[in-house]
PDB file of C-alpha atoms and ligand atoms in Angstrom:
ATOM      1  CA  UNK A 701     131.607 100.163  80.822  1.00 59.00           C
ATOM      2  CA  UNK A 702     132.020 102.999  83.305  1.00 63.00           C
ATOM      3  CA  UNK A 703     130.745 104.015  86.684  1.00 77.00           C
ATOM      4  CA  UNK A 704     128.387 106.936  86.247  1.00 83.00           C
ATOM      5  CA  UNK A 705     125.781 106.520  88.940  1.00 92.00           C
ATOM      6  CA  UNK A 706     124.744 109.482  91.071  1.00 95.00           C
ATOM      7  CA  UNK A 707     126.592 109.479  94.345  1.00 96.00           C
ATOM      8  CA  UNK A 708     124.821 110.839  97.372  1.00 96.00           C
ATOM      9  CA  UNK A 709     126.050 114.267  98.505  1.00 95.00           C
ATOM     10  CA  UNK A 710     129.168 113.690 100.557  1.00 92.00           C
ATOM     11  CA  UNK A 711     128.530 112.101 103.933  1.00 96.00           C
ATOM     12  CA  UNK A 712     124.771 111.746 103.553  1.00 98.00           C
ATOM     13  CA  UNK A 713     122.541 108.690 103.276  1.00 98.00           C
ATOM     14  CA  UNK A 714     118.841 108.027 102.775  1.00 99.00           C
ATOM     15  CA  UNK A 715     117.621 105.228 104.986  1.00 98.00           C
ATOM     16  CA  UNK A 716     114.550 103.257 103.917  1.00 99.00           C
ATOM     17  CA  UNK A 717     112.804 100.903 106.284  1.00 99.00           C
ATOM     18  CA  UNK A 718     110.888  97.918 104.899  1.00 99.00           C
ATOM     19  CA  UNK A 719     108.841  96.876 107.888  1.00 98.00           C
ATOM     20  CA  UNK A 720     106.360  94.187 106.929  1.00 98.00           C
ATOM     21  CA  UNK A 721     106.987  92.490 103.554  1.00 97.00           C
ATOM     22  CA  UNK A 722     105.004  89.637 102.068  1.00 94.00           C
ATOM     23  CA  UNK A 723     107.013  86.661 103.252  1.00 91.00           C
ATOM     24  CA  UNK A 724     107.481  87.232 106.992  1.00 95.00           C
ATOM     25  CA  UNK A 725     104.899  87.191 109.760  1.00 97.00           C
ATOM     26  CA  UNK A 726     104.412  87.381 113.510  1.00 98.00           C
ATOM     27  CA  UNK A 727     105.112  83.656 113.897  1.00 97.00           C
ATOM     28  CA  UNK A 728     108.608  84.276 112.549  1.00 97.00           C
ATOM     29  CA  UNK A 729     109.115  87.469 114.536  1.00 98.00           C
ATOM     30  CA  UNK A 730     106.350  88.945 116.740  1.00 98.00           C
ATOM     31  CA  UNK A 731     107.675  92.433 115.982  1.00 98.00           C
ATOM     32  CA  UNK A 732     106.550  92.326 112.315  1.00 98.00           C
ATOM     33  CA  UNK A 733     103.901  95.096 112.102  1.00 98.00           C
ATOM     34  CA  UNK A 734     100.886  93.930 110.093  1.00 98.00           C
ATOM     35  CA  UNK A 735      97.882  96.131 110.913  1.00 98.00           C
ATOM     36  CA  UNK A 736      97.627  99.869 110.090  1.00 98.00           C
ATOM     37  CA  UNK A 737      98.075 101.112 113.679  1.00 98.00           C
ATOM     38  CA  UNK A 738     101.122  98.919 114.254  1.00 98.00           C
ATOM     39  CA  UNK A 739     102.621  99.835 110.884  1.00 98.00           C
ATOM     40  CA  UNK A 740     102.158 103.573 111.574  1.00 98.00           C
ATOM     41  CA  UNK A 741     103.573 103.408 115.116  1.00 98.00           C
ATOM     42  CA  UNK A 742     106.568 101.376 113.955  1.00 99.00           C
ATOM     43  CA  UNK A 743     107.114 103.816 111.059  1.00 98.00           C
ATOM     44  CA  UNK A 744     107.082 106.735 113.487  1.00 98.00           C
ATOM     45  CA  UNK A 745     109.628 104.988 115.729  1.00 99.00           C
ATOM     46  CA  UNK A 746     111.829 104.448 112.658  1.00 99.00           C
ATOM     47  CA  UNK A 747     111.432 108.100 111.650  1.00 98.00           C
ATOM     48  CA  UNK A 748     112.599 109.128 115.122  1.00 98.00           C
ATOM     49  CA  UNK A 749     115.680 106.935 114.663  1.00 99.00           C
ATOM     50  CA  UNK A 750     116.587 108.478 111.283  1.00 98.00           C
ATOM     51  CA  UNK A 751     114.626 106.711 108.525  1.00 99.00           C
ATOM     52  CA  UNK A 752     113.441 108.952 105.655  1.00 98.00           C
ATOM     53  CA  UNK A 753     111.428 106.451 103.587  1.00 98.00           C
ATOM     54  CA  UNK A 754     109.012 103.724 104.630  1.00 98.00           C
ATOM     55  CA  UNK A 755     108.276 100.830 102.237  1.00 98.00           C
ATOM     56  CA  UNK A 756     104.732  99.593 102.834  1.00 98.00           C
ATOM     57  CA  UNK A 757     103.022  96.224 102.414  1.00 98.00           C
ATOM     58  CA  UNK A 758      99.381  95.894 103.477  1.00 98.00           C
ATOM     59  CA  UNK A 759      97.708  92.941 105.152  1.00 98.00           C
ATOM     60  CA  UNK A 760      94.037  92.216 105.712  1.00 98.00           C
ATOM     61  CA  UNK A 761      92.587  91.639 109.196  1.00 98.00           C
ATOM     62  CA  UNK A 762      93.829  88.024 109.070  1.00 97.00           C
ATOM     63  CA  UNK A 763      97.389  89.035 108.194  1.00 97.00           C
ATOM     64  CA  UNK A 764      97.060  87.980 104.520  1.00 97.00           C
ATOM     65  CA  UNK A 765      98.787  90.149 101.876  1.00 97.00           C
ATOM     66  CA  UNK A 766      96.322  92.653 100.471  1.00 98.00           C
ATOM     67  CA  UNK A 767      96.241  95.100  97.576  1.00 98.00           C
ATOM     68  CA  UNK A 768      93.172  96.907  98.907  1.00 98.00           C
ATOM     69  CA  UNK A 769      93.729 100.650  98.357  1.00 98.00           C
ATOM     70  CA  UNK A 770      91.512 101.404 101.376  1.00 98.00           C
ATOM     71  CA  UNK A 771      93.991  99.639 103.668  1.00 98.00           C
ATOM     72  CA  UNK A 772      96.932 101.424 102.039  1.00 98.00           C
ATOM     73  CA  UNK A 773      95.073 104.720 102.440  1.00 97.00           C
ATOM     74  CA  UNK A 774      94.432 104.023 106.124  1.00 98.00           C
ATOM     75  CA  UNK A 775      98.121 103.237 106.650  1.00 98.00           C
ATOM     76  CA  UNK A 776      99.177 106.410 104.803  1.00 97.00           C
ATOM     77  CA  UNK A 777      96.819 108.567 106.847  1.00 97.00           C
ATOM     78  CA  UNK A 778      98.010 107.117 110.121  1.00 98.00           C
ATOM     79  CA  UNK A 779     101.649 107.658 109.200  1.00 98.00           C
ATOM     80  CA  UNK A 780     101.034 111.172 107.879  1.00 97.00           C
ATOM     81  CA  UNK A 781      99.278 112.091 111.121  1.00 96.00           C
ATOM     82  CA  UNK A 782     102.511 111.324 112.960  1.00 97.00           C
ATOM     83  CA  UNK A 783     105.369 112.407 110.670  1.00 97.00           C
ATOM     84  CA  UNK A 784     106.468 113.327 107.159  1.00 96.00           C
ATOM     85  CA  UNK A 785     108.167 110.071 106.152  1.00 98.00           C
ATOM     86  CA  UNK A 786     108.256 109.421 102.397  1.00 98.00           C
ATOM     87  CA  UNK A 787     105.699 106.718 101.723  1.00 98.00           C
ATOM     88  CA  UNK A 788     106.761 104.059  99.245  1.00 98.00           C
ATOM     89  CA  UNK A 789     104.157 101.365  98.562  1.00 98.00           C
ATOM     90  CA  UNK A 790     104.982  97.877  97.392  1.00 98.00           C
ATOM     91  CA  UNK A 791     103.613  96.825  94.023  1.00 98.00           C
ATOM     92  CA  UNK A 792     105.297  93.465  94.608  1.00 96.00           C
ATOM     93  CA  UNK A 793     102.369  92.629  96.849  1.00 92.00           C
ATOM     94  CA  UNK A 794     102.526  88.918  97.515  1.00 87.00           C
ATOM     95  CA  UNK A 795     102.066  85.584  95.789  1.00 86.00           C
ATOM     96  CA  UNK A 796      98.284  85.657  96.374  1.00 90.00           C
ATOM     97  CA  UNK A 797      97.782  88.937  94.473  1.00 95.00           C
ATOM     98  CA  UNK A 798      97.049  89.498  90.774  1.00 94.00           C
ATOM     99  CA  UNK A 799      98.917  92.096  88.731  1.00 94.00           C
ATOM    100  CA  UNK A 800      95.807  94.299  88.919  1.00 94.00           C
ATOM    101  CA  UNK A 801      95.667  94.018  92.734  1.00 97.00           C
ATOM    102  CA  UNK A 802      99.368  94.821  92.964  1.00 97.00           C
ATOM    103  CA  UNK A 803      98.906  98.246  91.350  1.00 97.00           C
ATOM    104  CA  UNK A 804      95.787  99.215  93.305  1.00 97.00           C
ATOM    105  CA  UNK A 805      97.916 100.778  96.033  1.00 98.00           C
ATOM    106  CA  UNK A 806      98.725 103.628  93.615  1.00 97.00           C
ATOM    107  CA  UNK A 807      95.145 104.833  94.085  1.00 96.00           C
ATOM    108  CA  UNK A 808      96.109 105.611  97.692  1.00 96.00           C
ATOM    109  CA  UNK A 809      98.719 108.149  96.457  1.00 95.00           C
ATOM    110  CA  UNK A 810     102.093 107.056  97.770  1.00 97.00           C
ATOM    111  CA  UNK A 811     105.030 109.255  96.746  1.00 97.00           C
ATOM    112  CA  UNK A 812     107.061 106.267  95.584  1.00 98.00           C
ATOM    113  CA  UNK A 813     106.296 102.641  94.735  1.00 98.00           C
ATOM    114  CA  UNK A 814     108.408  99.568  94.129  1.00 98.00           C
ATOM    115  CA  UNK A 815     108.779  98.431  90.530  1.00 98.00           C
ATOM    116  CA  UNK A 816     110.097  94.879  90.283  1.00 98.00           C
ATOM    117  CA  UNK A 817     112.208  94.691  87.151  1.00 98.00           C
ATOM    118  CA  UNK A 818     111.834  91.049  86.131  1.00 97.00           C
ATOM    119  CA  UNK A 819     110.252  87.686  86.798  1.00 95.00           C
ATOM    120  CA  UNK A 820     111.436  85.503  89.673  1.00 93.00           C
ATOM    121  CA  UNK A 821     110.661  81.928  90.672  1.00 90.00           C
ATOM    122  CA  UNK A 822     110.107  81.318  94.360  1.00 83.00           C
ATOM    123  CA  UNK A 823     111.942  78.231  95.525  1.00 83.00           C
ATOM    124  CA  UNK A 824     111.297  78.309  99.277  1.00 79.00           C
ATOM    125  CA  UNK A 825     108.475  78.822 101.773  1.00 76.00           C
ATOM    126  CA  UNK A 826     104.733  78.448 101.341  1.00 76.00           C
ATOM    127  CA  UNK A 827     104.849  79.923  97.826  1.00 76.00           C
ATOM    128  CA  UNK A 828     107.659  77.647  96.544  1.00 84.00           C
ATOM    129  CA  UNK A 829     107.259  76.796  92.882  1.00 85.00           C
ATOM    130  CA  UNK A 830     105.172  79.855  92.090  1.00 85.00           C
ATOM    131  CA  UNK A 831     106.279  82.614  89.767  1.00 89.00           C
ATOM    132  CA  UNK A 832     106.619  86.249  90.783  1.00 92.00           C
ATOM    133  CA  UNK A 833     105.526  87.497  87.394  1.00 93.00           C
ATOM    134  CA  UNK A 834     106.888  90.782  86.064  1.00 96.00           C
ATOM    135  CA  UNK A 835     106.994  90.497  82.272  1.00 96.00           C
ATOM    136  CA  UNK A 836     108.355  93.362  80.179  1.00 97.00           C
ATOM    137  CA  UNK A 837     104.768  94.296  79.358  1.00 97.00           C
ATOM    138  CA  UNK A 838     103.817  94.256  83.064  1.00 97.00           C
ATOM    139  CA  UNK A 839     106.807  96.418  83.950  1.00 98.00           C
ATOM    140  CA  UNK A 840     105.904  98.968  81.274  1.00 98.00           C
ATOM    141  CA  UNK A 841     102.287  99.040  82.427  1.00 97.00           C
ATOM    142  CA  UNK A 842     103.352  99.509  86.048  1.00 98.00           C
ATOM    143  CA  UNK A 843     105.675 102.354  85.027  1.00 98.00           C
ATOM    144  CA  UNK A 844     102.914 104.037  82.981  1.00 98.00           C
ATOM    145  CA  UNK A 845     100.503 103.795  85.885  1.00 97.00           C
ATOM    146  CA  UNK A 846     103.090 105.238  88.267  1.00 97.00           C
ATOM    147  CA  UNK A 847     103.646 108.142  85.872  1.00 96.00           C
ATOM    148  CA  UNK A 848      99.888 108.683  85.722  1.00 95.00           C
ATOM    149  CA  UNK A 849      99.762 109.018  89.532  1.00 94.00           C
ATOM    150  CA  UNK A 850     102.979 111.089  89.761  1.00 95.00           C
ATOM    151  CA  UNK A 851     104.646 108.282  91.719  1.00 97.00           C
ATOM    152  CA  UNK A 852     108.429 107.792  91.567  1.00 98.00           C
ATOM    153  CA  UNK A 853     109.363 104.157  90.897  1.00 98.00           C
ATOM    154  CA  UNK A 854     111.875 102.455  93.150  1.00 98.00           C
ATOM    155  CA  UNK A 855     113.265  99.891  90.746  1.00 98.00           C
ATOM    156  CA  UNK A 856     114.028  96.621  92.470  1.00 98.00           C
ATOM    157  CA  UNK A 857     116.878  94.855  90.694  1.00 98.00           C
ATOM    158  CA  UNK A 858     117.577  91.212  91.499  1.00 97.00           C
ATOM    159  CA  UNK A 859     120.208  90.457  88.860  1.00 96.00           C
ATOM    160  CA  UNK A 860     122.292  92.257  86.245  1.00 95.00           C
ATOM    161  CA  UNK A 861     119.893  91.446  83.375  1.00 95.00           C
ATOM    162  CA  UNK A 862     117.225  93.547  85.063  1.00 97.00           C
ATOM    163  CA  UNK A 863     119.349  96.673  84.533  1.00 97.00           C
ATOM    164  CA  UNK A 864     118.800  96.041  80.828  1.00 96.00           C
ATOM    165  CA  UNK A 865     115.046  96.253  81.439  1.00 97.00           C
ATOM    166  CA  UNK A 866     115.641  99.600  83.100  1.00 97.00           C
ATOM    167  CA  UNK A 867     117.545 100.845  80.048  1.00 97.00           C
ATOM    168  CA  UNK A 868     114.603  99.785  77.861  1.00 97.00           C
ATOM    169  CA  UNK A 869     112.188 101.797  80.020  1.00 98.00           C
ATOM    170  CA  UNK A 870     114.512 104.806  79.751  1.00 98.00           C
ATOM    171  CA  UNK A 871     114.717 104.459  75.951  1.00 98.00           C
ATOM    172  CA  UNK A 872     110.899 104.466  75.818  1.00 98.00           C
ATOM    173  CA  UNK A 873     110.722 107.649  77.914  1.00 98.00           C
ATOM    174  CA  UNK A 874     108.894 105.878  80.743  1.00 98.00           C
ATOM    175  CA  UNK A 875     111.241 106.933  83.544  1.00 98.00           C
ATOM    176  CA  UNK A 876     111.903 110.438  84.804  1.00 97.00           C
ATOM    177  CA  UNK A 877     115.411 111.154  86.152  1.00 97.00           C
ATOM    178  CA  UNK A 878     116.861 110.991  88.702  1.00 98.00           C
ATOM    179  CA  UNK A 879     116.204 107.260  88.897  1.00 98.00           C
ATOM    180  CA  UNK A 880     115.952 105.344  92.104  1.00 98.00           C
ATOM    181  CA  UNK A 881     117.403 101.845  91.970  1.00 98.00           C
ATOM    182  CA  UNK A 882     117.498  99.222  94.708  1.00 98.00           C
ATOM    183  CA  UNK A 883     120.141  96.554  94.255  1.00 98.00           C
ATOM    184  CA  UNK A 884     119.235  93.282  95.939  1.00 98.00           C
ATOM    185  CA  UNK A 885     121.840  90.788  97.102  1.00 98.00           C
ATOM    186  CA  UNK A 886     121.499  87.557  99.021  1.00 96.00           C
ATOM    187  CA  UNK A 887     118.123  86.283  97.885  1.00 92.00           C
ATOM    188  CA  UNK A 888     119.526  83.683  95.509  1.00 85.00           C
ATOM    189  CA  UNK A 889     116.649  81.315  96.418  1.00 84.00           C
ATOM    190  CA  UNK A 890     114.446  83.709  94.479  1.00 87.00           C
ATOM    191  CA  UNK A 891     116.673  84.698  91.605  1.00 85.00           C
ATOM    192  CA  UNK A 892     118.632  87.557  93.175  1.00 91.00           C
ATOM    193  CA  UNK A 893     122.396  87.646  93.004  1.00 94.00           C
ATOM    194  CA  UNK A 894     124.263  86.128  95.912  1.00 95.00           C
ATOM    195  CA  UNK A 895     125.557  88.469  98.605  1.00 97.00           C
ATOM    196  CA  UNK A 896     129.093  88.776  97.285  1.00 97.00           C
ATOM    197  CA  UNK A 897     130.618  92.272  97.503  1.00 97.00           C
ATOM    198  CA  UNK A 898     131.964  91.920  93.978  1.00 97.00           C
ATOM    199  CA  UNK A 899     128.418  91.561  92.678  1.00 97.00           C
ATOM    200  CA  UNK A 900     127.578  94.938  94.236  1.00 97.00           C
ATOM    201  CA  UNK A 901     130.489  96.541  92.401  1.00 96.00           C
ATOM    202  CA  UNK A 902     129.399  94.718  89.248  1.00 95.00           C
ATOM    203  CA  UNK A 903     125.880  96.144  89.536  1.00 96.00           C
ATOM    204  CA  UNK A 904     127.334  99.651  89.862  1.00 97.00           C
ATOM    205  CA  UNK A 905     129.341  99.262  86.671  1.00 95.00           C
ATOM    206  CA  UNK A 906     126.129  98.734  84.708  1.00 95.00           C
ATOM    207  CA  UNK A 907     123.890 101.362  86.303  1.00 96.00           C
ATOM    208  CA  UNK A 908     122.682 104.016  83.866  1.00 95.00           C
ATOM    209  CA  UNK A 909     123.532 107.684  84.370  1.00 95.00           C
ATOM    210  CA  UNK A 910     121.312 109.685  86.709  1.00 96.00           C
ATOM    211  CA  UNK A 911     120.604 106.784  89.053  1.00 98.00           C
ATOM    212  CA  UNK A 912     120.836 106.893  92.830  1.00 98.00           C
ATOM    213  CA  UNK A 913     121.266 103.438  94.246  1.00 98.00           C
ATOM    214  CA  UNK A 914     120.108 101.792  97.406  1.00 98.00           C
ATOM    215  CA  UNK A 915     121.373  98.425  98.617  1.00 98.00           C
ATOM    216  CA  UNK A 916     119.278  95.631 100.109  1.00 98.00           C
ATOM    217  CA  UNK A 917     121.338  92.907 101.698  1.00 98.00           C
ATOM    218  CA  UNK A 918     119.009  90.084 102.650  1.00 97.00           C
ATOM    219  CA  UNK A 919     119.124  88.362 106.057  1.00 97.00           C
ATOM    220  CA  UNK A 920     122.503  88.426 107.742  1.00 98.00           C
ATOM    221  CA  UNK A 921     123.861  90.561 104.884  1.00 98.00           C
ATOM    222  CA  UNK A 922     121.688  93.579 105.721  1.00 98.00           C
ATOM    223  CA  UNK A 923     124.198  95.345 107.941  1.00 98.00           C
ATOM    224  CA  UNK A 924     127.388  94.655 105.970  1.00 98.00           C
ATOM    225  CA  UNK A 925     125.944  95.545 102.584  1.00 98.00           C
ATOM    226  CA  UNK A 926     124.383  98.672 104.053  1.00 98.00           C
ATOM    227  CA  UNK A 927     127.828  99.779 105.193  1.00 98.00           C
ATOM    228  CA  UNK A 928     129.359  99.002 101.787  1.00 98.00           C
ATOM    229  CA  UNK A 929     126.575 100.944 100.116  1.00 98.00           C
ATOM    230  CA  UNK A 930     127.214 104.051 102.199  1.00 98.00           C
ATOM    231  CA  UNK A 931     130.947 103.892 101.486  1.00 97.00           C
ATOM    232  CA  UNK A 932     130.225 103.618  97.749  1.00 97.00           C
ATOM    233  CA  UNK A 933     127.951 106.691  97.842  1.00 97.00           C
ATOM    234  CA  UNK A 934     124.671 104.825  97.962  1.00 98.00           C
ATOM    235  CA  UNK A 935     121.650 104.537 100.197  1.00 98.00           C
ATOM    236  CA  UNK A 936     120.510 101.785 102.520  1.00 98.00           C
ATOM    237  CA  UNK A 937     117.393  99.744 103.228  1.00 98.00           C
ATOM    238  CA  UNK A 938     116.903  97.928 106.495  1.00 99.00           C
ATOM    239  CA  UNK A 939     113.930  96.326 108.216  1.00 98.00           C
ATOM    240  CA  UNK A 940     112.183  93.102 109.089  1.00 98.00           C
ATOM    241  CA  UNK A 941     110.893  92.537 105.523  1.00 98.00           C
ATOM    242  CA  UNK A 942     114.416  91.608 104.473  1.00 98.00           C
ATOM    243  CA  UNK A 943     115.894  90.449 107.780  1.00 98.00           C
ATOM    244  CA  UNK A 944     114.145  89.339 110.973  1.00 98.00           C
ATOM    245  CA  UNK A 945     117.332  88.979 113.045  1.00 98.00           C
ATOM    246  CA  UNK A 946     119.478  91.468 114.945  1.00 98.00           C
ATOM    247  CA  UNK A 947     122.360  89.020 115.007  1.00 98.00           C
ATOM    248  CA  UNK A 948     122.756  85.254 114.680  1.00 97.00           C
ATOM    249  CA  UNK A 949     120.202  83.521 116.892  1.00 97.00           C
ATOM    250  CA  UNK A 950     118.678  86.787 118.157  1.00 98.00           C
ATOM    251  CA  UNK A 951     115.491  88.143 116.651  1.00 98.00           C
ATOM    252  CA  UNK A 952     115.343  91.893 116.088  1.00 99.00           C
ATOM    253  CA  UNK A 953     113.129  93.581 118.679  1.00 98.00           C
ATOM    254  CA  UNK A 954     111.698  96.071 116.213  1.00 99.00           C
ATOM    255  CA  UNK A 955     112.227  97.763 112.888  1.00 99.00           C
ATOM    256  CA  UNK A 956     113.415 100.822 114.790  1.00 99.00           C
ATOM    257  CA  UNK A 957     116.196  98.769 116.372  1.00 99.00           C
ATOM    258  CA  UNK A 958     117.528  97.930 112.893  1.00 99.00           C
ATOM    259  CA  UNK A 959     117.282 101.572 111.770  1.00 99.00           C
ATOM    260  CA  UNK A 960     118.981 102.777 114.954  1.00 99.00           C
ATOM    261  CA  UNK A 961     121.915 100.404 114.435  1.00 98.00           C
ATOM    262  CA  UNK A 962     122.430 101.544 110.840  1.00 99.00           C
ATOM    263  CA  UNK A 963     122.297 105.191 111.912  1.00 98.00           C
ATOM    264  CA  UNK A 964     124.851 104.528 114.666  1.00 98.00           C
ATOM    265  CA  UNK A 965     127.207 102.899 112.179  1.00 98.00           C
ATOM    266  CA  UNK A 966     126.634 105.673 109.614  1.00 98.00           C
ATOM    267  CA  UNK A 967     127.571 108.295 112.183  1.00 98.00           C
ATOM    268  CA  UNK A 968     130.687 106.319 113.104  1.00 98.00           C
ATOM    269  CA  UNK A 969     131.587 106.622 109.408  1.00 98.00           C
ATOM    270  CA  UNK A 970     130.889 110.377 109.509  1.00 98.00           C
ATOM    271  CA  UNK A 971     127.694 109.959 107.446  1.00 98.00           C
ATOM    272  CA  UNK A 972     124.459 111.691 108.460  1.00 98.00           C
ATOM    273  CA  UNK A 973     120.967 110.410 107.531  1.00 98.00           C
ATOM    274  CA  UNK A 974     118.855 112.695 105.316  1.00 98.00           C
ATOM    275  CA  UNK A 975     115.534 113.953 106.588  1.00 98.00           C
ATOM    276  CA  UNK A 976     112.467 113.018 104.507  1.00 97.00           C
ATOM    277  CA  UNK A 977     112.361 116.520 102.987  1.00 97.00           C
ATOM    278  CA  UNK A 978     116.048 116.389 102.040  1.00 98.00           C
ATOM    279  CA  UNK A 979     115.432 113.013 100.380  1.00 98.00           C
ATOM    280  CA  UNK A 980     112.341 114.380  98.564  1.00 97.00           C
ATOM    281  CA  UNK A 981     114.469 117.135  97.061  1.00 97.00           C
ATOM    282  CA  UNK A 982     117.277 114.808  95.988  1.00 98.00           C
ATOM    283  CA  UNK A 983     114.916 112.278  94.398  1.00 98.00           C
ATOM    284  CA  UNK A 984     112.726 114.939  92.757  1.00 96.00           C
ATOM    285  CA  UNK A 985     109.480 113.646  94.274  1.00 97.00           C
ATOM    286  CA  UNK A 986     106.224 115.259  93.234  1.00 87.00           C
ATOM    287  CA  UNK A 987     103.916 116.719  95.900  1.00 81.00           C
ATOM    288  CA  UNK A 988     101.185 114.287  96.828  1.00 77.00           C
ATOM    289  CA  UNK A 989      97.726 115.493  95.764  1.00 61.00           C
ATOM    290  CA  UNK A 990      96.192 113.357  98.466  1.00 45.00           C
ATOM    291  CA  UNK A 991      95.303 115.159 101.693  1.00 43.00           C
ATOM    292  CA  UNK A 992      94.154 113.646 104.970  1.00 34.00           C
TER     293      UNK A 992
HETATM  294  N1  LIG B1108     111.675  91.922  99.909  1.00 85.46           N
HETATM  295  C1  LIG B1108     112.337  92.517  98.770  1.00 85.46           C
HETATM  296  C2  LIG B1108     113.608  91.801  98.483  1.00 85.46           C
HETATM  297  C3  LIG B1108     108.310  94.594  96.621  1.00 85.46           C
HETATM  298  O1  LIG B1108     107.791  94.799  97.678  1.00 85.46           O
HETATM  299  O2  LIG B1108     107.959  95.115  95.559  1.00 85.46           O
HETATM  300  C4  LIG B1108     111.445  92.559  97.612  1.00 85.46           C
HETATM  301  C5  LIG B1108     110.408  93.652  97.629  1.00 85.46           C
HETATM  302  C6  LIG B1108     109.443  93.583  96.516  1.00 85.46           C
HETATM  303  O3  LIG B1108     110.435  94.564  98.418  1.00 85.46           O
HETATM  304 ZN1  LIG B1109     108.536  94.803  99.667  1.00 85.46          ZN
END
């Protein structure tokens, strides 16, 4: 066991914003952007605050999770009209979507897409008792489809065993380095490790070579784990998908507010956020064939 992950260049961080998700809605926080115009405007605000990557979930006109590539395409176009954020689509989708529907977003040509690295069981909320299915076969098929579209996977890791799945994909030649790994802490109700700092260090000990890591602390852990991640040479994800609060008892006003706070703290630590183009270079993203 050794620690061989790729550290970010000294004093730099890539900030991803996950704005919408599949499990939160406007009833929980009116600032959750659901429709393409809102998603694009919020993304632009986050870009202006220092985000380099935007993680996208699509909703239909009624706010229901959707895998419709036309909606993803509309969102991409609206964002690309405003700024050059890296667009990372969710293939996690939502509990109402089939595996097929979850990969349809790739037809809208994101530069990155989430790749959930194992099966989870939802234990809370409307979807309690349902399975978030990601079998080894599904994961391989997702990875093959991402390779077909030139999309870089953002591997979402909810527990240590999922790093083993990543090593299997590497051994089969299905991943192109450098790898992009998101380590999730604090979603124990859905199979993710608890938000204990020692679990973050434990994850790092088992990361393969050539992997940049990004940390997702869920709920009240978003800020603290983001700071730990930066100190350990990793990247950070913030946003209403993972945390609807600014602080205890106070809803966040916007995704941009959460990005702005992380950027303020980063700068206090002497760490500067990467621009989207700097992040593209580091992660080795392929140019998108899709044009507006
Ligand atoms: N909300 C994250 C913890 C996906 O979109 O693929 C899980 C997620 C999954 O982002
Ligand atoms: Zn997501």
